[in-house]
mmCIF file of N, CA and C in Angstrom:
data_model
loop_
_atom_site.group_PDB
_atom_site.id
_atom_site.type_symbol
_atom_site.label_atom_id
_atom_site.label_comp_id
_atom_site.label_asym_id
_atom_site.label_seq_id
_atom_site.Cartn_x
_atom_site.Cartn_y
_atom_site.Cartn_z
ATOM 1 N N MET A 158 101.216 78.111 66.438
ATOM 2 C CA MET A 158 100.531 79.158 67.171
ATOM 3 C C MET A 158 101.425 80.400 67.214
ATOM 4 N N THR A 159 100.856 81.543 66.875
ATOM 5 C CA THR A 159 101.630 82.779 66.943
ATOM 6 C C THR A 159 101.253 83.533 68.211
ATOM 7 N N THR A 160 102.248 84.178 68.765
ATOM 8 C CA THR A 160 101.998 84.999 69.949
ATOM 9 C C THR A 160 102.420 86.418 69.653
ATOM 10 N N GLU A 161 101.766 87.354 70.342
ATOM 11 C CA GLU A 161 102.146 88.752 70.185
ATOM 12 C C GLU A 161 103.565 88.924 70.705
ATOM 13 N N PRO A 162 104.402 89.680 69.963
ATOM 14 C CA PRO A 162 105.762 89.874 70.444
ATOM 15 C C PRO A 162 105.789 90.659 71.754
ATOM 16 N N HIS A 163 104.831 91.508 71.957
ATOM 17 C CA HIS A 163 104.789 92.312 73.179
ATOM 18 C C HIS A 163 103.335 92.537 73.572
ATOM 19 N N GLU A 164 102.912 91.865 74.621
ATOM 20 C CA GLU A 164 101.535 92.048 75.075
ATOM 21 C C GLU A 164 101.378 93.406 75.737
ATOM 22 N N PRO A 165 100.272 94.113 75.454
ATOM 23 C CA PRO A 165 100.051 95.397 76.128
ATOM 24 C C PRO A 165 99.867 95.179 77.635
ATOM 25 N N MET A 166 100.387 96.108 78.396
ATOM 26 C CA MET A 166 100.316 96.020 79.853
ATOM 27 C C MET A 166 99.299 97.033 80.376
ATOM 28 N N ARG A 167 98.841 96.784 81.600
ATOM 29 C CA ARG A 167 97.841 97.669 82.215
ATOM 30 C C ARG A 167 98.125 97.769 83.705
ATOM 31 N N CYS A 168 97.890 98.943 84.239
ATOM 32 C CA CYS A 168 98.032 99.193 85.664
ATOM 33 C C CYS A 168 96.751 99.886 86.120
ATOM 34 N N VAL A 169 96.094 99.342 87.140
ATOM 35 C CA VAL A 169 94.853 99.932 87.643
ATOM 36 C C VAL A 169 94.894 100.014 89.160
ATOM 37 N N ALA A 170 94.205 101.017 89.675
ATOM 38 C CA ALA A 170 93.970 101.113 91.113
ATOM 39 C C ALA A 170 92.506 100.778 91.334
ATOM 40 N N VAL A 171 92.221 100.037 92.380
ATOM 41 C CA VAL A 171 90.841 99.737 92.771
ATOM 42 C C VAL A 171 90.730 100.165 94.229
ATOM 43 N N ILE A 172 89.874 101.158 94.466
ATOM 44 C CA ILE A 172 89.776 101.807 95.768
ATOM 45 C C ILE A 172 88.398 101.551 96.374
ATOM 46 N N ASP A 173 88.335 101.431 97.695
ATOM 47 C CA ASP A 173 87.064 101.321 98.412
ATOM 48 C C ASP A 173 86.185 102.501 98.009
ATOM 49 N N GLN A 174 85.075 102.207 97.361
ATOM 50 C CA GLN A 174 84.218 103.262 96.812
ATOM 51 C C GLN A 174 83.529 104.116 97.867
ATOM 52 N N ALA A 175 83.552 103.704 99.128
ATOM 53 C CA ALA A 175 82.907 104.478 100.190
ATOM 54 C C ALA A 175 83.863 105.446 100.888
ATOM 55 N N LEU A 176 85.152 105.398 100.541
ATOM 56 C CA LEU A 176 86.115 106.289 101.204
ATOM 57 C C LEU A 176 85.838 107.745 100.857
ATOM 58 N N PRO A 177 85.983 108.648 101.828
ATOM 59 C CA PRO A 177 85.928 110.076 101.499
ATOM 60 C C PRO A 177 87.032 110.390 100.484
ATOM 61 N N ILE A 178 86.820 111.405 99.667
ATOM 62 C CA ILE A 178 87.711 111.700 98.542
ATOM 63 C C ILE A 178 89.173 111.868 98.965
ATOM 64 N N GLY A 179 89.436 112.515 100.074
ATOM 65 C CA GLY A 179 90.819 112.693 100.528
ATOM 66 C C GLY A 179 91.484 111.381 100.894
ATOM 67 N N HIS A 180 90.739 110.498 101.543
ATOM 68 C CA HIS A 180 91.272 109.184 101.906
ATOM 69 C C HIS A 180 91.489 108.321 100.658
ATOM 70 N N ALA A 181 90.576 108.436 99.692
ATOM 71 C CA ALA A 181 90.716 107.681 98.439
ATOM 72 C C ALA A 181 91.939 108.166 97.663
ATOM 73 N N ALA A 182 92.138 109.488 97.616
ATOM 74 C CA ALA A 182 93.299 110.043 96.918
ATOM 75 C C ALA A 182 94.586 109.598 97.606
ATOM 76 N N ASN A 183 94.594 109.607 98.933
ATOM 77 C CA ASN A 183 95.761 109.150 99.686
ATOM 78 C C ASN A 183 96.061 107.693 99.371
ATOM 79 N N ALA A 184 95.040 106.857 99.380
ATOM 80 C CA ALA A 184 95.236 105.427 99.100
ATOM 81 C C ALA A 184 95.810 105.236 97.693
ATOM 82 N N ALA A 185 95.259 105.936 96.702
ATOM 83 C CA ALA A 185 95.750 105.805 95.329
ATOM 84 C C ALA A 185 97.202 106.271 95.222
ATOM 85 N N ALA A 186 97.541 107.362 95.911
ATOM 86 C CA ALA A 186 98.910 107.881 95.856
ATOM 87 C C ALA A 186 99.893 106.903 96.498
ATOM 88 N N VAL A 187 99.534 106.351 97.656
ATOM 89 C CA VAL A 187 100.410 105.392 98.342
ATOM 90 C C VAL A 187 100.616 104.154 97.468
ATOM 91 N N LEU A 188 99.545 103.647 96.893
ATOM 92 C CA LEU A 188 99.646 102.470 96.031
ATOM 93 C C LEU A 188 100.522 102.756 94.811
ATOM 94 N N ALA A 189 100.340 103.926 94.188
ATOM 95 C CA ALA A 189 101.103 104.262 92.983
ATOM 96 C C ALA A 189 102.591 104.398 93.281
ATOM 97 N N LEU A 190 102.923 105.024 94.408
ATOM 98 C CA LEU A 190 104.330 105.177 94.760
ATOM 99 C C LEU A 190 104.978 103.809 94.963
ATOM 100 N N THR A 191 104.275 102.920 95.641
ATOM 101 C CA THR A 191 104.821 101.587 95.888
ATOM 102 C C THR A 191 104.932 100.792 94.598
ATOM 103 N N MET A 192 103.923 100.857 93.734
ATOM 104 C CA MET A 192 104.000 100.144 92.456
ATOM 105 C C MET A 192 105.140 100.707 91.615
ATOM 106 N N GLY A 193 105.346 102.018 91.655
ATOM 107 C CA GLY A 193 106.445 102.623 90.912
ATOM 108 C C GLY A 193 107.805 102.113 91.372
ATOM 109 N N LYS A 194 107.922 101.844 92.662
ATOM 110 C CA LYS A 194 109.176 101.278 93.176
ATOM 111 C C LYS A 194 109.333 99.835 92.699
ATOM 112 N N ARG A 195 108.233 99.084 92.686
ATOM 113 C CA ARG A 195 108.285 97.679 92.262
ATOM 114 C C ARG A 195 108.475 97.550 90.752
ATOM 115 N N GLN A 196 107.941 98.500 89.992
ATOM 116 C CA GLN A 196 107.983 98.456 88.523
ATOM 117 C C GLN A 196 108.546 99.790 88.005
ATOM 118 N N PRO A 197 109.825 100.076 88.237
ATOM 119 C CA PRO A 197 110.367 101.395 87.881
ATOM 120 C C PRO A 197 110.286 101.716 86.383
ATOM 121 N N HIS A 198 110.176 100.695 85.547
ATOM 122 C CA HIS A 198 110.065 100.931 84.105
ATOM 123 C C HIS A 198 108.742 101.601 83.718
ATOM 124 N N LEU A 199 107.788 101.694 84.644
ATOM 125 C CA LEU A 199 106.496 102.300 84.323
ATOM 126 C C LEU A 199 106.591 103.801 84.046
ATOM 127 N N ALA A 200 107.585 104.464 84.611
ATOM 128 C CA ALA A 200 107.750 105.901 84.357
ATOM 129 C C ALA A 200 108.283 106.083 82.942
ATOM 130 N N GLY A 201 107.633 106.951 82.178
ATOM 131 C CA GLY A 201 108.040 107.209 80.800
ATOM 132 C C GLY A 201 109.242 108.133 80.723
ATOM 133 N N GLU A 202 109.660 108.376 79.499
ATOM 134 C CA GLU A 202 110.775 109.297 79.259
ATOM 135 C C GLU A 202 110.392 110.695 79.725
ATOM 136 N N ALA A 203 111.402 111.504 80.020
ATOM 137 C CA ALA A 203 111.172 112.882 80.454
ATOM 138 C C ALA A 203 110.340 113.633 79.417
ATOM 139 N N LEU A 204 109.545 114.554 79.895
ATOM 140 C CA LEU A 204 108.775 115.441 79.030
ATOM 141 C C LEU A 204 109.580 116.731 78.865
ATOM 142 N N VAL A 205 109.606 117.266 77.653
ATOM 143 C CA VAL A 205 110.378 118.471 77.392
ATOM 144 C C VAL A 205 109.426 119.528 76.863
ATOM 145 N N ASP A 206 109.458 120.724 77.499
ATOM 146 C CA ASP A 206 108.568 121.797 77.059
ATOM 147 C C ASP A 206 109.184 122.566 75.890
ATOM 148 N N ALA A 207 108.460 123.567 75.381
ATOM 149 C CA ALA A 207 108.867 124.307 74.189
ATOM 150 C C ALA A 207 110.182 125.057 74.368
ATOM 151 N N LEU A 208 110.584 125.340 75.598
ATOM 152 C CA LEU A 208 111.852 126.026 75.846
ATOM 153 C C LEU A 208 112.971 125.058 76.216
ATOM 154 N N GLY A 209 112.701 123.764 76.123
ATOM 155 C CA GLY A 209 113.715 122.759 76.408
ATOM 156 C C GLY A 209 113.789 122.336 77.867
ATOM 157 N N GLY A 210 112.894 122.876 78.699
ATOM 158 C CA GLY A 210 112.877 122.482 80.107
ATOM 159 C C GLY A 210 112.363 121.065 80.260
ATOM 160 N N GLU A 211 113.041 120.303 81.106
ATOM 161 C CA GLU A 211 112.635 118.912 81.319
ATOM 162 C C GLU A 211 111.697 118.786 82.508
ATOM 163 N N HIS A 212 110.745 117.899 82.353
ATOM 164 C CA HIS A 212 109.791 117.549 83.403
ATOM 165 C C HIS A 212 109.844 116.032 83.557
ATOM 166 N N PRO A 213 109.692 115.527 84.785
ATOM 167 C CA PRO A 213 109.783 114.072 84.973
ATOM 168 C C PRO A 213 108.786 113.320 84.086
ATOM 169 N N GLY A 214 109.226 112.173 83.600
ATOM 170 C CA GLY A 214 108.352 111.331 82.792
ATOM 171 C C GLY A 214 107.214 110.765 83.631
ATOM 172 N N LEU A 215 106.070 110.616 83.023
ATOM 173 C CA LEU A 215 104.885 110.066 83.672
ATOM 174 C C LEU A 215 104.572 108.703 83.061
ATOM 175 N N ILE A 216 103.663 107.983 83.668
ATOM 176 C CA ILE A 216 103.315 106.649 83.182
ATOM 177 C C ILE A 216 102.537 106.769 81.863
ATOM 178 N N PRO A 217 103.078 106.244 80.764
ATOM 179 C CA PRO A 217 102.412 106.403 79.472
ATOM 180 C C PRO A 217 101.172 105.537 79.286
ATOM 181 N N ILE A 218 100.991 104.499 80.109
ATOM 182 C CA ILE A 218 99.809 103.647 79.946
ATOM 183 C C ILE A 218 98.653 104.104 80.833
ATOM 184 N N GLY A 219 98.859 105.130 81.657
ATOM 185 C CA GLY A 219 97.794 105.640 82.518
ATOM 186 C C GLY A 219 97.472 104.680 83.653
ATOM 187 N N ILE A 220 96.685 105.177 84.592
ATOM 188 C CA ILE A 220 96.249 104.356 85.729
ATOM 189 C C ILE A 220 94.776 104.660 85.998
ATOM 190 N N PRO A 221 93.846 103.881 85.447
ATOM 191 C CA PRO A 221 92.453 104.085 85.805
ATOM 192 C C PRO A 221 92.268 103.843 87.304
ATOM 193 N N VAL A 222 91.487 104.680 87.951
ATOM 194 C CA VAL A 222 91.184 104.507 89.366
ATOM 195 C C VAL A 222 89.727 104.059 89.449
ATOM 196 N N LEU A 223 89.546 102.787 89.793
ATOM 197 C CA LEU A 223 88.232 102.166 89.826
ATOM 198 C C LEU A 223 87.717 102.124 91.260
ATOM 199 N N GLY A 224 86.409 102.018 91.408
ATOM 200 C CA GLY A 224 85.807 101.893 92.725
ATOM 201 C C GLY A 224 85.200 100.515 92.899
ATOM 202 N N ALA A 225 85.274 100.002 94.134
ATOM 203 C CA ALA A 225 84.696 98.697 94.453
ATOM 204 C C ALA A 225 84.229 98.720 95.902
ATOM 205 N N PRO A 226 83.231 97.910 96.233
ATOM 206 C CA PRO A 226 82.847 97.787 97.641
ATOM 207 C C PRO A 226 84.012 97.222 98.451
ATOM 208 N N ALA A 227 84.209 97.756 99.646
ATOM 209 C CA ALA A 227 85.324 97.331 100.498
ATOM 210 C C ALA A 227 85.324 95.824 100.738
ATOM 211 N N ASP A 228 84.136 95.238 100.888
ATOM 212 C CA ASP A 228 84.088 93.808 101.201
ATOM 213 C C ASP A 228 84.486 92.922 100.018
ATOM 214 N N GLU A 229 84.618 93.494 98.817
ATOM 215 C CA GLU A 229 85.055 92.725 97.653
ATOM 216 C C GLU A 229 86.570 92.784 97.441
ATOM 217 N N LEU A 230 87.247 93.718 98.104
ATOM 218 C CA LEU A 230 88.677 93.903 97.858
ATOM 219 C C LEU A 230 89.529 92.681 98.249
ATOM 220 N N PRO A 231 89.274 92.008 99.372
ATOM 221 C CA PRO A 231 90.103 90.823 99.667
ATOM 222 C C PRO A 231 90.004 89.735 98.584
ATOM 223 N N ALA A 232 88.806 89.457 98.104
ATOM 224 C CA ALA A 232 88.640 88.438 97.059
ATOM 225 C C ALA A 232 89.273 88.900 95.747
ATOM 226 N N LEU A 233 89.148 90.183 95.447
ATOM 227 C CA LEU A 233 89.754 90.739 94.240
ATOM 228 C C LEU A 233 91.280 90.597 94.311
ATOM 229 N N ARG A 234 91.833 90.865 95.479
ATOM 230 C CA ARG A 234 93.277 90.693 95.684
ATOM 231 C C ARG A 234 93.660 89.229 95.434
ATOM 232 N N GLY A 235 92.888 88.310 95.990
ATOM 233 C CA GLY A 235 93.162 86.884 95.805
ATOM 234 C C GLY A 235 93.126 86.468 94.348
ATOM 235 N N LYS A 236 92.136 86.963 93.605
ATOM 236 C CA LYS A 236 92.036 86.647 92.173
ATOM 237 C C LYS A 236 93.238 87.174 91.405
ATOM 238 N N ALA A 237 93.655 88.398 91.729
ATOM 239 C CA ALA A 237 94.782 89.009 91.024
ATOM 240 C C ALA A 237 96.079 88.255 91.315
ATOM 241 N N VAL A 238 96.290 87.895 92.570
ATOM 242 C CA VAL A 238 97.486 87.125 92.941
ATOM 243 C C VAL A 238 97.465 85.769 92.236
ATOM 244 N N ALA A 239 96.302 85.101 92.251
ATOM 245 C CA ALA A 239 96.177 83.787 91.608
ATOM 246 C C ALA A 239 96.429 83.863 90.105
ATOM 247 N N ALA A 240 96.122 85.015 89.492
ATOM 248 C CA ALA A 240 96.339 85.206 88.055
ATOM 249 C C ALA A 240 97.794 85.548 87.739
ATOM 250 N N GLY A 241 98.633 85.670 88.771
ATOM 251 C CA GLY A 241 100.039 85.975 88.548
ATOM 252 C C GLY A 241 100.329 87.439 88.316
ATOM 253 N N LEU A 242 99.398 88.302 88.703
ATOM 254 C CA LEU A 242 99.581 89.737 88.524
ATOM 255 C C LEU A 242 100.359 90.325 89.697
ATOM 256 N N ASP A 243 101.009 91.454 89.458
ATOM 257 C CA ASP A 243 101.700 92.150 90.538
ATOM 258 C C ASP A 243 100.644 92.952 91.295
ATOM 259 N N VAL A 244 100.547 92.730 92.608
ATOM 260 C CA VAL A 244 99.512 93.370 93.418
ATOM 261 C C VAL A 244 100.154 94.109 94.581
ATOM 262 N N VAL A 245 99.768 95.366 94.737
ATOM 263 C CA VAL A 245 100.120 96.140 95.922
ATOM 264 C C VAL A 245 98.809 96.364 96.659
ATOM 265 N N ASP A 246 98.787 96.036 97.961
ATOM 266 C CA ASP A 246 97.561 96.257 98.733
ATOM 267 C C ASP A 246 97.819 97.283 99.829
ATOM 268 N N PHE A 247 96.772 97.961 100.239
ATOM 269 C CA PHE A 247 96.865 98.980 101.282
ATOM 270 C C PHE A 247 95.871 98.602 102.377
ATOM 271 N N PRO A 248 96.357 97.919 103.437
ATOM 272 C CA PRO A 248 95.467 97.533 104.530
ATOM 273 C C PRO A 248 94.876 98.765 105.241
ATOM 274 N N VAL A 249 93.678 98.600 105.780
ATOM 275 C CA VAL A 249 92.981 99.719 106.440
ATOM 276 C C VAL A 249 93.789 100.311 107.593
ATOM 277 N N GLN A 250 94.648 99.513 108.194
ATOM 278 C CA GLN A 250 95.445 100.006 109.320
ATOM 279 C C GLN A 250 96.335 101.176 108.916
ATOM 280 N N GLY A 251 96.603 101.317 107.629
ATOM 281 C CA GLY A 251 97.452 102.397 107.135
ATOM 282 C C GLY A 251 96.871 103.774 107.332
ATOM 283 N N GLN A 252 95.559 103.872 107.479
ATOM 284 C CA GLN A 252 94.951 105.175 107.735
ATOM 285 C C GLN A 252 94.449 105.270 109.177
ATOM 286 N N GLN A 253 94.880 104.345 110.031
ATOM 287 C CA GLN A 253 94.516 104.383 111.448
ATOM 288 C C GLN A 253 95.631 104.969 112.305
ATOM 289 N N THR A 254 96.802 105.170 111.690
ATOM 290 C CA THR A 254 97.942 105.713 112.424
ATOM 291 C C THR A 254 98.859 106.423 111.442
ATOM 292 N N THR A 255 99.652 107.364 111.971
ATOM 293 C CA THR A 255 100.669 108.009 111.142
ATOM 294 C C THR A 255 102.059 107.463 111.470
ATOM 295 N N ASP A 256 102.125 106.474 112.343
ATOM 296 C CA ASP A 256 103.380 105.871 112.778
ATOM 297 C C ASP A 256 103.557 104.553 112.020
ATOM 298 N N TYR A 257 104.560 104.483 111.136
ATOM 299 C CA TYR A 257 104.732 103.298 110.301
ATOM 300 C C TYR A 257 105.034 102.048 111.124
ATOM 301 N N THR A 258 105.776 102.208 112.225
ATOM 302 C CA THR A 258 106.054 101.062 113.088
ATOM 303 C C THR A 258 104.759 100.520 113.688
ATOM 304 N N GLU A 259 103.867 101.418 114.082
ATOM 305 C CA GLU A 259 102.558 101.000 114.605
ATOM 306 C C GLU A 259 101.734 100.327 113.506
ATOM 307 N N PHE A 260 101.797 100.868 112.297
ATOM 308 C CA PHE A 260 101.111 100.278 111.142
ATOM 309 C C PHE A 260 101.602 98.837 110.958
ATOM 310 N N GLN A 261 102.903 98.632 110.968
ATOM 311 C CA GLN A 261 103.462 97.285 110.834
ATOM 312 C C GLN A 261 102.964 96.373 111.958
ATOM 313 N N ARG A 262 102.937 96.892 113.191
ATOM 314 C CA ARG A 262 102.478 96.100 114.339
ATOM 315 C C ARG A 262 101.016 95.702 114.167
ATOM 316 N N LEU A 263 100.183 96.635 113.728
ATOM 317 C CA LEU A 263 98.757 96.348 113.547
ATOM 318 C C LEU A 263 98.532 95.273 112.485
ATOM 319 N N VAL A 264 99.262 95.352 111.383
ATOM 320 C CA VAL A 264 99.119 94.343 110.324
ATOM 321 C C VAL A 264 99.642 93.005 110.822
ATOM 322 N N ARG A 265 100.777 93.004 111.508
ATOM 323 C CA ARG A 265 101.354 91.760 112.034
ATOM 324 C C ARG A 265 100.390 91.061 112.983
ATOM 325 N N ALA A 266 99.570 91.827 113.693
ATOM 326 C CA ALA A 266 98.629 91.258 114.667
ATOM 327 C C ALA A 266 97.316 90.804 114.022
ATOM 328 N N THR A 267 97.204 90.946 112.701
ATOM 329 C CA THR A 267 95.956 90.624 112.001
ATOM 330 C C THR A 267 96.122 89.344 111.191
ATOM 331 N N ASP A 268 95.211 88.406 111.386
ATOM 332 C CA ASP A 268 95.209 87.180 110.602
ATOM 333 C C ASP A 268 95.054 87.554 109.116
ATOM 334 N N PRO A 269 95.786 86.909 108.215
ATOM 335 C CA PRO A 269 95.684 87.254 106.792
ATOM 336 C C PRO A 269 94.252 87.221 106.255
ATOM 337 N N ASP A 270 93.442 86.284 106.720
ATOM 338 C CA ASP A 270 92.053 86.206 106.253
ATOM 339 C C ASP A 270 91.185 87.332 106.797
ATOM 340 N N ALA A 271 91.671 88.030 107.814
ATOM 341 C CA ALA A 271 90.916 89.124 108.415
ATOM 342 C C ALA A 271 91.361 90.494 107.889
ATOM 343 N N LEU A 272 92.421 90.530 107.077
ATOM 344 C CA LEU A 272 92.871 91.821 106.540
ATOM 345 C C LEU A 272 91.799 92.427 105.642
ATOM 346 N N ARG A 273 91.591 93.702 105.799
ATOM 347 C CA ARG A 273 90.681 94.475 104.949
ATOM 348 C C ARG A 273 91.506 95.572 104.300
ATOM 349 N N TYR A 274 91.079 96.017 103.122
ATOM 350 C CA TYR A 274 91.896 96.921 102.324
ATOM 351 C C TYR A 274 91.172 98.217 101.979
ATOM 352 N N LEU A 275 91.961 99.300 101.905
ATOM 353 C CA LEU A 275 91.470 100.575 101.397
ATOM 354 C C LEU A 275 91.530 100.568 99.878
ATOM 355 N N GLY A 276 92.484 99.823 99.345
ATOM 356 C CA GLY A 276 92.635 99.757 97.896
ATOM 357 C C GLY A 276 93.718 98.780 97.497
ATOM 358 N N LEU A 277 93.763 98.554 96.186
ATOM 359 C CA LEU A 277 94.741 97.669 95.563
ATOM 360 C C LEU A 277 95.260 98.356 94.309
ATOM 361 N N MET A 278 96.481 98.042 93.934
ATOM 362 C CA MET A 278 96.974 98.417 92.613
ATOM 363 C C MET A 278 97.423 97.134 91.960
ATOM 364 N N ILE A 279 97.002 96.953 90.721
ATOM 365 C CA ILE A 279 97.227 95.702 90.007
ATOM 366 C C ILE A 279 97.915 96.016 88.688
ATOM 367 N N TYR A 280 98.979 95.257 88.388
ATOM 368 C CA TYR A 280 99.747 95.470 87.155
ATOM 369 C C TYR A 280 100.005 94.127 86.486
ATOM 370 N N GLY A 281 99.834 94.112 85.173
ATOM 371 C CA GLY A 281 100.133 92.914 84.396
ATOM 372 C C GLY A 281 99.627 93.078 82.982
ATOM 373 N N THR A 282 99.499 91.956 82.287
ATOM 374 C CA THR A 282 99.026 92.048 80.909
ATOM 375 C C THR A 282 97.588 92.560 80.905
ATOM 376 N N LYS A 283 97.296 93.324 79.870
ATOM 377 C CA LYS A 283 95.981 93.959 79.763
ATOM 378 C C LYS A 283 94.846 92.937 79.859
ATOM 379 N N LYS A 284 95.013 91.784 79.198
ATOM 380 C CA LYS A 284 93.965 90.760 79.207
ATOM 381 C C LYS A 284 93.730 90.203 80.607
ATOM 382 N N LYS A 285 94.807 89.874 81.306
ATOM 383 C CA LYS A 285 94.650 89.317 82.654
ATOM 384 C C LYS A 285 94.066 90.340 83.621
ATOM 385 N N VAL A 286 94.543 91.578 83.543
ATOM 386 C CA VAL A 286 94.017 92.622 84.433
ATOM 387 C C VAL A 286 92.536 92.845 84.142
ATOM 388 N N ALA A 287 92.173 92.894 82.867
ATOM 389 C CA ALA A 287 90.762 93.104 82.496
ATOM 390 C C ALA A 287 89.875 91.986 83.032
ATOM 391 N N ARG A 288 90.364 90.744 83.001
ATOM 392 C CA ARG A 288 89.577 89.621 83.529
ATOM 393 C C ARG A 288 89.313 89.777 85.023
ATOM 394 N N VAL A 289 90.250 90.369 85.733
ATOM 395 C CA VAL A 289 90.125 90.507 87.183
ATOM 396 C C VAL A 289 89.274 91.722 87.567
ATOM 397 N N VAL A 290 89.436 92.844 86.862
ATOM 398 C CA VAL A 290 88.768 94.093 87.287
ATOM 399 C C VAL A 290 87.666 94.554 86.344
ATOM 400 N N GLY A 291 87.359 93.767 85.326
ATOM 401 C CA GLY A 291 86.439 94.186 84.275
ATOM 402 C C GLY A 291 85.059 94.648 84.722
ATOM 403 N N ARG A 292 84.589 94.185 85.863
ATOM 404 C CA ARG A 292 83.233 94.552 86.300
ATOM 405 C C ARG A 292 83.167 95.879 87.043
ATOM 406 N N TYR A 293 84.325 96.484 87.345
ATOM 407 C CA TYR A 293 84.347 97.725 88.123
ATOM 408 C C TYR A 293 84.460 98.934 87.210
ATOM 409 N N SER A 294 83.861 100.046 87.650
ATOM 410 C CA SER A 294 83.911 101.278 86.859
ATOM 411 C C SER A 294 84.719 102.335 87.612
ATOM 412 N N LEU A 295 84.918 103.458 86.962
ATOM 413 C CA LEU A 295 85.710 104.526 87.561
ATOM 414 C C LEU A 295 85.148 104.943 88.918
ATOM 415 N N LEU A 296 86.055 105.253 89.826
ATOM 416 C CA LEU A 296 85.690 105.692 91.166
ATOM 417 C C LEU A 296 84.910 106.998 91.100
ATOM 418 N N LYS A 297 83.828 107.054 91.856
ATOM 419 C CA LYS A 297 83.004 108.264 91.960
ATOM 420 C C LYS A 297 82.966 108.657 93.429
ATOM 421 N N PRO A 298 82.725 109.949 93.712
ATOM 422 C CA PRO A 298 82.600 110.329 95.128
ATOM 423 C C PRO A 298 81.477 109.538 95.786
ATOM 424 N N PRO A 299 81.641 109.202 97.079
ATOM 425 C CA PRO A 299 80.576 108.462 97.767
ATOM 426 C C PRO A 299 79.270 109.250 97.699
ATOM 427 N N SER A 300 78.164 108.557 97.509
ATOM 428 C CA SER A 300 76.872 109.238 97.431
ATOM 429 C C SER A 300 76.210 109.283 98.789
ATOM 430 N N GLY A 301 75.354 110.260 98.967
ATOM 431 C CA GLY A 301 74.560 110.342 100.164
ATOM 432 C C GLY A 301 75.221 111.028 101.336
ATOM 433 N N GLY A 302 76.501 111.295 101.262
ATOM 434 C CA GLY A 302 77.185 111.945 102.383
ATOM 435 C C GLY A 302 77.743 113.280 101.969
ATOM 436 N N PRO A 303 78.005 114.141 102.937
ATOM 437 C CA PRO A 303 78.595 115.432 102.604
ATOM 438 C C PRO A 303 80.034 115.255 102.123
ATOM 439 N N SER A 304 80.474 116.143 101.266
ATOM 440 C CA SER A 304 81.864 116.060 100.821
ATOM 441 C C SER A 304 82.761 116.588 101.933
ATOM 442 N N GLU A 305 84.049 116.295 101.824
ATOM 443 C CA GLU A 305 84.988 116.752 102.835
ATOM 444 C C GLU A 305 85.146 118.257 102.798
ATOM 445 N N LEU A 306 84.747 118.894 101.692
ATOM 446 C CA LEU A 306 84.885 120.338 101.584
ATOM 447 C C LEU A 306 83.722 121.090 102.194
ATOM 448 N N SER A 307 82.647 120.391 102.541
ATOM 449 C CA SER A 307 81.459 121.038 103.116
ATOM 450 C C SER A 307 81.755 121.562 104.499
#
């Protein structure tokens, strides 16, 4: 049996599709920063402009931001963990306070089966990630409600 010398990797964010755009962007940013700390190799080499100026390297594999119903996120997290993927989750309590100590207290007081999420970031082999998130499509603004800019 032959195996690929290097399996392609994938990193995706899956966000509660009903979140207002600002909250969804915040959730994706928080998840990405945390995943970047857990997987520092994800940042690519520095970018150099035509005058030789350097710009920080960005993730060369991209990060699709998918939308999912909030009630599916706990099960999706469970599937990703069971598949051996690296998962960062963002519990809803994170947008209920700006005090990180209070955020920790709120999560500590919540039974694991009762945790609800604003989003997840999942990293691993492309095949395994696709099996877990394959049914979700790119995040779209919530329908039926006014935008935050209105």
